[in-house]
Amino acid sequence: MDKIWLVIQREYLSRVKKKSFLLATLLTPLIFPAIMGIFVWIALEEKGNQSLRIIEVVDESKLFFLESSEQYAFSFSDRDPEEAKDLVKKGDRYGYLLIPAINLKDPQGIVYYGNENPNMSLISYLESNLKKKIEEQRLFEAGIDPKIITDVRTSVDIKSITLDQKGGEKVSDATVNYAIGFLAGILIYMFIFIYGTQIMQGVIEEKSSRIVEILVSSLRPFQLMLGKIIGIAGVGLTQLLIWIVLIGTLTTLVTGYLGMQMPQEQAMELANMEVGAELPSTEMGEILQVIQGIDFVSIVSTFVFYFLGGYLLYGALFAGIGSAVDAPSDAQQFMLPVTVPLIVAYMGLFVFVLQDPNSTTSFWLSVVPLTSPIAMMGRISYGVPFWELALSMSLLILGFLGTTWFAGRIYRIGILMHGTKPSYKTIWKWLKSSH
Amino acid sequence: MMLETRKLNKTYGQNIALTDLDLKVPNGIIFGLLGPNGAGKSTFIRIINQIIDADSGQVLIDGMELSPKHISQIGYLPEERGLYKKMKVWDQMLYFARLKGLSKSEAKERIHRWLSKMEMLTWRDKKIEDLSKGMAQKVQFISTILHNPPLLILDEPFSGFDPVNAGIIKDEILELKKQGTTVILSTHRMESVELLCDQVALINQSRKILDGTIRAVKNSFRPEVYSVSLEHLKKDIPAEWSAKVVDGVWSFTLPLSGKSPNQLLGELMTYGEIVRFEELVPSMEEIFIHQVKSMQHG
C-alpha cells in the first residue's frame, strides 16, 4: 500500500509540477471565450469595413419591393438582362437578381447572378423576403388582410412540472436539463480520452526506457499500474477543480464588473433583449426557478462518481494497451475496442439519451458499464429512478474491477516484452497464462 | 546473504529458458554468472528479483523460501538501464530508494552521502536527460545500492563506463564485498570476471554447464600441456616436438602424457638448459568459448 502511494505521488507531482500543466489548466477555460471573442470581433470589423453592396433587381411583374439593409442596397430597374449582367461583370453592381413574371402559386425562375459565390446569408435573406412578399400578395388576393395573420401569430410556452414521489412539485425545463446532460457527458468523454492517453503514454515511456524492470523489482506490476492510474486521476481532478474555481470567479467578476459599469436602464435593456421583450421578469424568474429546482448536490455527486468510474474503467484498458506495445504508433491497432464503445456512448448521448432520456435504448446505454459514464449524465438531470441508478453504478464498479483485472493480466507480461509486435492472439495468451 | 536455487525451471511457450538450474552462491563473495545471450541469465535474475515466477523449483535465501519481504534486501542493476528522463537526479534516487522501503529521512541522508562521495552533489537538481551517459550510469548504480542490500545483482555493470569510471565502480563493488555484500555479476567481459569473481557459473541453452571457483574451473580445463623453451642444447630434440628456433632458443609445447610435471622437467633438463617451463592454463574466455561452441556442435 505504501508503495502504491509512492507511485501515486510521483505520477501526480511529476505532471502537476510541469509548466505545460499550469498553462493548459489556466488557458483552456479561456480558449472558448477567446475564440468567440475573436469571431465577434472579426464579424464586427468586417461589417464596419464593408462598402454597401448594390444589387440590381429587375422585377418584371413589378410586384416586389426589397428593403435595403446595412449591407445590401437594392436598385430596381427595367434593364435588359445582358446589360444588367455586364454591370455585374464590370463591378458596378455586386449582383443581379432577376424576377421574371411568375405564377405566384408556383414561383419558378428567379435567378441571382453574381461575380463571386453568393454567401448563404444573402441568398436566405433574399429568399425569406421574397417568400414573405409572395405570401402577403396571395393573402391579399384571397381577400385576407395580412395584418390579421400577424395578429393571430401566438407564442406558446409550456411550463413543465415534474411530480416527485413525495408529492412535491418541481418546475423543470427541458433546455436546462439538456444543457446539463450535454455538458457533463462531453466533459466525461473528453476526460477519459485525454487522461486515458496520458496513462498509455506513461506506461509506454516506462516500458521503452526500461525503467519498468527496476520498478517491478521493487513492487508488483499491479501496484505500479494502479498507482499510475490513480495518480493521473488526481491530476485530472485537480484540473477540473481549478477550472470550476476559475470559471466561477471569472463569471462573478465579469458580471459584477458589467453590473457596475452599465447604467440601470441599459442593463435592463440587455436583459430584455436576451430573454425576449414580452416576458422579461417572469421568464427570468422561471429559469431561476428551474435552476433552483435542480438537485445540484445529487447531480454533482453522480457526476463525480461517473467521472471517476468511467475514467478508472477505461484507464485500466489504456494501461493494458500501453503495456503491450513498444511505441505509441503501435498502439493504434489496439485502440479500436476502446474507442468504439466510447464513441457509441458519445453518439448515443446525442441521438437517443438527450432526445428521450427514458427510452429503452437510453436505459441500456446508461446501464452498460462501457457506455454508462457518458450516457447516464444525459439522463441524470431529468431524474433517474433509484433502482436504475443503483444498478448502473454497481455495474460500473464491477466493470472497472473487471477491466482492471483484465488489464492487469496483460500489463504484468506486456511490460517485460520487448521487440515483439503483439497481436490479439498473443495478448489472449498472456491473459490466460499464469505468469 | 546466501542464495541457493534447486531445480529451477522456466519455459515461455515453446522456449525453454531454464532447465533444472541448481546454483549455490555463498555469502559475501562475488559470483560471476556467465553465458551467451539467450542462455537464461536474465530469466534467472528476474526470478530472483520476483519479477517473474519459476514454473517449478525453489529459491532459498539464507535457507528460507524467497518471498516479498526479500525485495528490500536485493539491489538490482538491469542490463538495460532506465531512468525517468525528465526527473531530477535527487528526486529519482529518492523515489527508487523509497520504493525499496527506506524512510524519507534515511533515504535523503544516504543520497547526500553517496552524491558527495562520488563528487556529484552539484548534479542533484539536474534532469537525467541533461546528464552524460556515464553520469546517468553512476546515478543508476548509486540508486541500486542506496538501500544497502545484502544481495546485489549487477547485470553488465561496466557497460557504458569509460575506463576511469569503470575503475571507480569496480572499487565500489570490491568495497561492498568487503562489507559483506553478496554480489552476483552477470557479464560477458571475461577480464572483469577473472579480476573480480570468486566463483562462477556458466549457463548455456538453459542449463548450467559448469561452476565453481575460478581456480577449480580453470584446473578442470587444464589440457596438461606445457610450454617449454631451451637453450644450449646438449642433444637433438625429437622432430615430432616440432620446435621453433629463435636466437638459439628452442620453443615447443609438450603434453604431460601421464608423467608428473617434475618427471617431465627432469627429462627436459637432459636436453639442455631450461629457459621456460610453464603450464598452458586456459583463460576464462577460452573456456567460455570452448564450452559454448562444443555445445553448439555437439
PDB file of C-alpha atoms in Angstrom, chain B residues 84-265:
ATOM      1  CA  TYR B  84      12.970   8.935 -15.919  1.00  0.00           C
ATOM      2  CA  LYS B  85      14.480  11.421 -18.353  1.00  0.00           C
ATOM      3  CA  LYS B  86      12.555  14.385 -17.031  1.00  0.00           C
ATOM      4  CA  MET B  87      13.219  13.685 -13.368  1.00  0.00           C
ATOM      5  CA  LYS B  88      15.927  15.337 -11.340  1.00  0.00           C
ATOM      6  CA  VAL B  89      18.816  13.243 -10.033  1.00  0.00           C
ATOM      7  CA  TRP B  90      17.829  13.779  -6.428  1.00  0.00           C
ATOM      8  CA  ASP B  91      14.100  13.031  -6.911  1.00  0.00           C
ATOM      9  CA  GLN B  92      14.919   9.970  -8.964  1.00  0.00           C
ATOM     10  CA  MET B  93      17.200   8.493  -6.308  1.00  0.00           C
ATOM     11  CA  LEU B  94      14.699   9.317  -3.593  1.00  0.00           C
ATOM     12  CA  TYR B  95      11.924   7.549  -5.499  1.00  0.00           C
ATOM     13  CA  PHE B  96      13.892   4.359  -6.075  1.00  0.00           C
ATOM     14  CA  ALA B  97      15.211   4.276  -2.502  1.00  0.00           C
ATOM     15  CA  ARG B  98      11.737   4.740  -1.052  1.00  0.00           C
ATOM     16  CA  LEU B  99      10.289   2.055  -3.316  1.00  0.00           C
ATOM     17  CA  LYS B 100      12.854  -0.259  -1.741  1.00  0.00           C
ATOM     18  CA  GLY B 101      11.448   0.639   1.641  1.00  0.00           C
ATOM     19  CA  LEU B 102      13.763   3.344   3.004  1.00  0.00           C
ATOM     20  CA  SER B 103      12.182   6.101   5.061  1.00  0.00           C
ATOM     21  CA  LYS B 104      12.307   9.582   3.597  1.00  0.00           C
ATOM     22  CA  SER B 105      14.861  10.972   6.055  1.00  0.00           C
ATOM     23  CA  GLU B 106      17.077   7.899   5.859  1.00  0.00           C
ATOM     24  CA  ALA B 107      16.971   7.949   2.071  1.00  0.00           C
ATOM     25  CA  LYS B 108      17.831  11.650   1.912  1.00  0.00           C
ATOM     26  CA  GLU B 109      20.772  11.235   4.229  1.00  0.00           C
ATOM     27  CA  ARG B 110      22.183   8.328   2.239  1.00  0.00           C
ATOM     28  CA  ILE B 111      21.691  10.040  -1.111  1.00  0.00           C
ATOM     29  CA  HIS B 112      23.552  13.048   0.198  1.00  0.00           C
ATOM     30  CA  ARG B 113      26.361  10.866   1.447  1.00  0.00           C
ATOM     31  CA  TRP B 114      26.702   8.984  -1.841  1.00  0.00           C
ATOM     32  CA  LEU B 115      26.496  12.079  -4.017  1.00  0.00           C
ATOM     33  CA  SER B 116      29.244  13.776  -2.062  1.00  0.00           C
ATOM     34  CA  LYS B 117      31.355  10.617  -2.061  1.00  0.00           C
ATOM     35  CA  MET B 118      31.101  10.416  -5.853  1.00  0.00           C
ATOM     36  CA  GLU B 119      31.579  14.190  -6.157  1.00  0.00           C
ATOM     37  CA  MET B 120      28.196  14.574  -7.797  1.00  0.00           C
ATOM     38  CA  LEU B 121      26.483  16.946  -5.376  1.00  0.00           C
ATOM     39  CA  THR B 122      26.347  19.715  -7.963  1.00  0.00           C
ATOM     40  CA  TRP B 123      24.295  17.430 -10.174  1.00  0.00           C
ATOM     41  CA  ARG B 124      21.479  16.894  -7.719  1.00  0.00           C
ATOM     42  CA  ASP B 125      18.984  19.217  -9.427  1.00  0.00           C
ATOM     43  CA  LYS B 126      19.910  18.303 -12.982  1.00  0.00           C
ATOM     44  CA  LYS B 127      17.451  16.348 -15.048  1.00  0.00           C
ATOM     45  CA  ILE B 128      18.604  12.929 -16.228  1.00  0.00           C
ATOM     46  CA  GLU B 129      18.253  13.969 -19.869  1.00  0.00           C
ATOM     47  CA  ASP B 130      20.887  16.679 -19.274  1.00  0.00           C
ATOM     48  CA  LEU B 131      23.479  14.215 -17.969  1.00  0.00           C
ATOM     49  CA  SER B 132      26.134  12.401 -19.960  1.00  0.00           C
ATOM     50  CA  LYS B 133      25.637   8.676 -20.366  1.00  0.00           C
ATOM     51  CA  GLY B 134      28.367   7.876 -17.863  1.00  0.00           C
ATOM     52  CA  MET B 135      26.855  10.230 -15.312  1.00  0.00           C
ATOM     53  CA  ALA B 136      23.424   8.684 -15.719  1.00  0.00           C
ATOM     54  CA  GLN B 137      25.014   5.258 -15.248  1.00  0.00           C
ATOM     55  CA  LYS B 138      26.524   6.424 -11.989  1.00  0.00           C
ATOM     56  CA  VAL B 139      23.161   7.708 -10.830  1.00  0.00           C
ATOM     57  CA  GLN B 140      21.715   4.323 -11.689  1.00  0.00           C
ATOM     58  CA  PHE B 141      24.436   2.460  -9.841  1.00  0.00           C
ATOM     59  CA  ILE B 142      24.008   4.550  -6.710  1.00  0.00           C
ATOM     60  CA  SER B 143      20.223   4.112  -6.894  1.00  0.00           C
ATOM     61  CA  THR B 144      20.798   0.362  -6.905  1.00  0.00           C
ATOM     62  CA  ILE B 145      22.841   0.270  -3.707  1.00  0.00           C
ATOM     63  CA  LEU B 146      21.228   3.093  -1.692  1.00  0.00           C
ATOM     64  CA  HIS B 147      19.256   0.703   0.484  1.00  0.00           C
ATOM     65  CA  ASN B 148      22.380  -1.287   1.424  1.00  0.00           C
ATOM     66  CA  PRO B 149      21.137  -4.579   0.018  1.00  0.00           C
ATOM     67  CA  PRO B 150      22.921  -7.674   1.363  1.00  0.00           C
ATOM     68  CA  LEU B 151      22.419  -9.207  -2.098  1.00  0.00           C
ATOM     69  CA  LEU B 152      23.386  -7.200  -5.136  1.00  0.00           C
ATOM     70  CA  ILE B 153      22.620  -8.325  -8.676  1.00  0.00           C
ATOM     71  CA  LEU B 154      24.563  -6.464 -11.333  1.00  0.00           C
ATOM     72  CA  ASP B 155      23.876  -7.131 -14.992  1.00  0.00           C
ATOM     73  CA  GLU B 156      26.776  -5.894 -17.123  1.00  0.00           C
ATOM     74  CA  PRO B 157      27.698  -3.199 -14.590  1.00  0.00           C
ATOM     75  CA  PHE B 158      30.625  -1.837 -16.611  1.00  0.00           C
ATOM     76  CA  SER B 159      28.921  -1.262 -19.925  1.00  0.00           C
ATOM     77  CA  GLY B 160      28.668   2.404 -20.759  1.00  0.00           C
ATOM     78  CA  PHE B 161      31.504   3.455 -18.467  1.00  0.00           C
ATOM     79  CA  ASP B 162      34.828   4.892 -19.549  1.00  0.00           C
ATOM     80  CA  PRO B 163      37.876   3.144 -18.046  1.00  0.00           C
ATOM     81  CA  VAL B 164      38.207   5.692 -15.217  1.00  0.00           C
ATOM     82  CA  ASN B 165      34.607   5.392 -14.116  1.00  0.00           C
ATOM     83  CA  ALA B 166      34.633   1.632 -14.664  1.00  0.00           C
ATOM     84  CA  GLY B 167      37.547   1.584 -12.218  1.00  0.00           C
ATOM     85  CA  ILE B 168      35.557   3.600  -9.681  1.00  0.00           C
ATOM     86  CA  ILE B 169      32.610   1.224  -9.976  1.00  0.00           C
ATOM     87  CA  LYS B 170      34.925  -1.782  -9.659  1.00  0.00           C
ATOM     88  CA  ASP B 171      36.375  -0.355  -6.450  1.00  0.00           C
ATOM     89  CA  GLU B 172      32.894   0.248  -5.098  1.00  0.00           C
ATOM     90  CA  ILE B 173      31.925  -3.347  -5.827  1.00  0.00           C
ATOM     91  CA  LEU B 174      35.027  -4.626  -4.021  1.00  0.00           C
ATOM     92  CA  GLU B 175      34.302  -2.269  -1.127  1.00  0.00           C
ATOM     93  CA  LEU B 176      30.744  -3.619  -0.882  1.00  0.00           C
ATOM     94  CA  LYS B 177      32.092  -7.155  -0.857  1.00  0.00           C
ATOM     95  CA  LYS B 178      34.418  -6.220   1.989  1.00  0.00           C
ATOM     96  CA  GLN B 179      31.364  -5.016   3.915  1.00  0.00           C
ATOM     97  CA  GLY B 180      29.796  -8.433   3.483  1.00  0.00           C
ATOM     98  CA  THR B 181      27.545  -7.899   0.460  1.00  0.00           C
ATOM     99  CA  THR B 182      26.993 -10.886  -1.778  1.00  0.00           C
ATOM    100  CA  VAL B 183      27.308  -9.831  -5.404  1.00  0.00           C
ATOM    101  CA  ILE B 184      26.006 -11.667  -8.457  1.00  0.00           C
ATOM    102  CA  LEU B 185      27.735 -10.326 -11.512  1.00  0.00           C
ATOM    103  CA  SER B 186      26.342 -11.184 -14.907  1.00  0.00           C
ATOM    104  CA  THR B 187      28.696 -10.257 -17.692  1.00  0.00           C
ATOM    105  CA  HIS B 188      30.329 -11.105 -20.985  1.00  0.00           C
ATOM    106  CA  ARG B 189      33.560  -9.392 -20.055  1.00  0.00           C
ATOM    107  CA  MET B 190      35.851 -12.178 -19.031  1.00  0.00           C
ATOM    108  CA  GLU B 191      38.672  -9.921 -17.906  1.00  0.00           C
ATOM    109  CA  SER B 192      36.413  -8.444 -15.225  1.00  0.00           C
ATOM    110  CA  VAL B 193      35.362 -11.944 -14.247  1.00  0.00           C
ATOM    111  CA  GLU B 194      38.943 -13.085 -13.632  1.00  0.00           C
ATOM    112  CA  LEU B 195      39.667  -9.852 -11.802  1.00  0.00           C
ATOM    113  CA  LEU B 196      36.611  -9.693  -9.552  1.00  0.00           C
ATOM    114  CA  CYS B 197      34.867 -13.002  -9.212  1.00  0.00           C
ATOM    115  CA  ASP B 198      35.479 -15.600  -6.560  1.00  0.00           C
ATOM    116  CA  GLN B 199      33.167 -18.128  -8.125  1.00  0.00           C
ATOM    117  CA  VAL B 200      31.492 -18.508 -11.473  1.00  0.00           C
ATOM    118  CA  ALA B 201      28.744 -20.488 -13.130  1.00  0.00           C
ATOM    119  CA  LEU B 202      28.415 -20.904 -16.865  1.00  0.00           C
ATOM    120  CA  ILE B 203      24.916 -21.208 -18.258  1.00  0.00           C
ATOM    121  CA  ASN B 204      24.219 -22.207 -21.830  1.00  0.00           C
ATOM    122  CA  GLN B 205      20.991 -23.210 -23.538  1.00  0.00           C
ATOM    123  CA  SER B 206      19.047 -23.021 -20.276  1.00  0.00           C
ATOM    124  CA  ARG B 207      21.407 -25.368 -18.404  1.00  0.00           C
ATOM    125  CA  LYS B 208      24.311 -24.875 -16.068  1.00  0.00           C
ATOM    126  CA  ILE B 209      27.381 -26.322 -17.741  1.00  0.00           C
ATOM    127  CA  LEU B 210      29.929 -25.755 -15.045  1.00  0.00           C
ATOM    128  CA  ASP B 211      30.505 -23.862 -11.825  1.00  0.00           C
ATOM    129  CA  GLY B 212      32.992 -23.464  -9.023  1.00  0.00           C
ATOM    130  CA  THR B 213      35.861 -21.174  -8.034  1.00  0.00           C
ATOM    131  CA  ILE B 214      37.818 -19.668 -10.867  1.00  0.00           C
ATOM    132  CA  ARG B 215      40.791 -21.812  -9.935  1.00  0.00           C
ATOM    133  CA  ALA B 216      38.784 -25.004  -9.863  1.00  0.00           C
ATOM    134  CA  VAL B 217      37.143 -24.261 -13.181  1.00  0.00           C
ATOM    135  CA  LYS B 218      40.457 -23.498 -14.780  1.00  0.00           C
ATOM    136  CA  ASN B 219      42.014 -26.616 -13.298  1.00  0.00           C
ATOM    137  CA  SER B 220      39.306 -28.782 -14.689  1.00  0.00           C
ATOM    138  CA  PHE B 221      40.100 -27.435 -18.140  1.00  0.00           C
ATOM    139  CA  ARG B 222      43.872 -27.832 -17.925  1.00  0.00           C
ATOM    140  CA  PRO B 223      44.940 -29.546 -21.119  1.00  0.00           C
ATOM    141  CA  GLU B 224      48.062 -30.696 -19.162  1.00  0.00           C
ATOM    142  CA  VAL B 225      50.252 -29.171 -21.790  1.00  0.00           C
ATOM    143  CA  TYR B 226      53.442 -27.249 -21.017  1.00  0.00           C
ATOM    144  CA  SER B 227      55.162 -24.566 -22.956  1.00  0.00           C
ATOM    145  CA  VAL B 228      58.924 -25.103 -22.899  1.00  0.00           C
ATOM    146  CA  SER B 229      61.972 -23.123 -24.061  1.00  0.00           C
ATOM    147  CA  LEU B 230      65.515 -24.494 -24.042  1.00  0.00           C
ATOM    148  CA  GLU B 231      68.936 -23.197 -24.994  1.00  0.00           C
ATOM    149  CA  HIS B 232      72.484 -24.592 -25.135  1.00  0.00           C
ATOM    150  CA  LEU B 233      71.253 -27.936 -26.397  1.00  0.00           C
ATOM    151  CA  LYS B 234      73.130 -30.978 -25.191  1.00  0.00           C
ATOM    152  CA  LYS B 235      71.448 -33.335 -27.634  1.00  0.00           C
ATOM    153  CA  ASP B 236      68.968 -33.209 -30.528  1.00  0.00           C
ATOM    154  CA  ILE B 237      65.282 -32.580 -29.820  1.00  0.00           C
ATOM    155  CA  PRO B 238      62.887 -35.183 -31.278  1.00  0.00           C
ATOM    156  CA  ALA B 239      61.470 -33.946 -34.554  1.00  0.00           C
ATOM    157  CA  GLU B 240      57.870 -34.692 -33.507  1.00  0.00           C
ATOM    158  CA  TRP B 241      58.071 -31.910 -30.872  1.00  0.00           C
ATOM    159  CA  SER B 242      58.250 -29.510 -33.837  1.00  0.00           C
ATOM    160  CA  ALA B 243      60.322 -26.928 -32.008  1.00  0.00           C
ATOM    161  CA  LYS B 244      60.946 -23.443 -33.333  1.00  0.00           C
ATOM    162  CA  VAL B 245      64.301 -21.732 -33.031  1.00  0.00           C
ATOM    163  CA  VAL B 246      64.721 -18.031 -32.422  1.00  0.00           C
ATOM    164  CA  ASP B 247      68.167 -16.665 -31.458  1.00  0.00           C
ATOM    165  CA  GLY B 248      69.316 -20.105 -30.335  1.00  0.00           C
ATOM    166  CA  VAL B 249      66.260 -20.607 -28.117  1.00  0.00           C
ATOM    167  CA  TRP B 250      64.201 -23.693 -28.896  1.00  0.00           C
ATOM    168  CA  SER B 251      60.477 -23.372 -28.068  1.00  0.00           C
ATOM    169  CA  PHE B 252      57.761 -26.015 -28.212  1.00  0.00           C
ATOM    170  CA  THR B 253      54.739 -27.380 -26.354  1.00  0.00           C
ATOM    171  CA  LEU B 254      54.633 -30.754 -24.741  1.00  0.00           C
ATOM    172  CA  PRO B 255      51.798 -32.746 -23.126  1.00  0.00           C
ATOM    173  CA  LEU B 256      52.399 -34.426 -19.802  1.00  0.00           C
ATOM    174  CA  SER B 257      51.357 -37.790 -21.273  1.00  0.00           C
ATOM    175  CA  GLY B 258      50.852 -39.402 -17.880  1.00  0.00           C
ATOM    176  CA  LYS B 259      54.030 -38.105 -16.277  1.00  0.00           C
ATOM    177  CA  SER B 260      54.173 -35.685 -13.384  1.00  0.00           C
ATOM    178  CA  PRO B 261      55.428 -32.159 -14.155  1.00  0.00           C
ATOM    179  CA  ASN B 262      58.609 -32.857 -12.221  1.00  0.00           C
ATOM    180  CA  GLN B 263      59.286 -36.031 -14.192  1.00  0.00           C
ATOM    181  CA  LEU B 264      58.792 -34.120 -17.416  1.00  0.00           C
ATOM    182  CA  LEU B 265      61.060 -31.338 -16.208  1.00  0.00           C
TER     183      LEU B 265
END
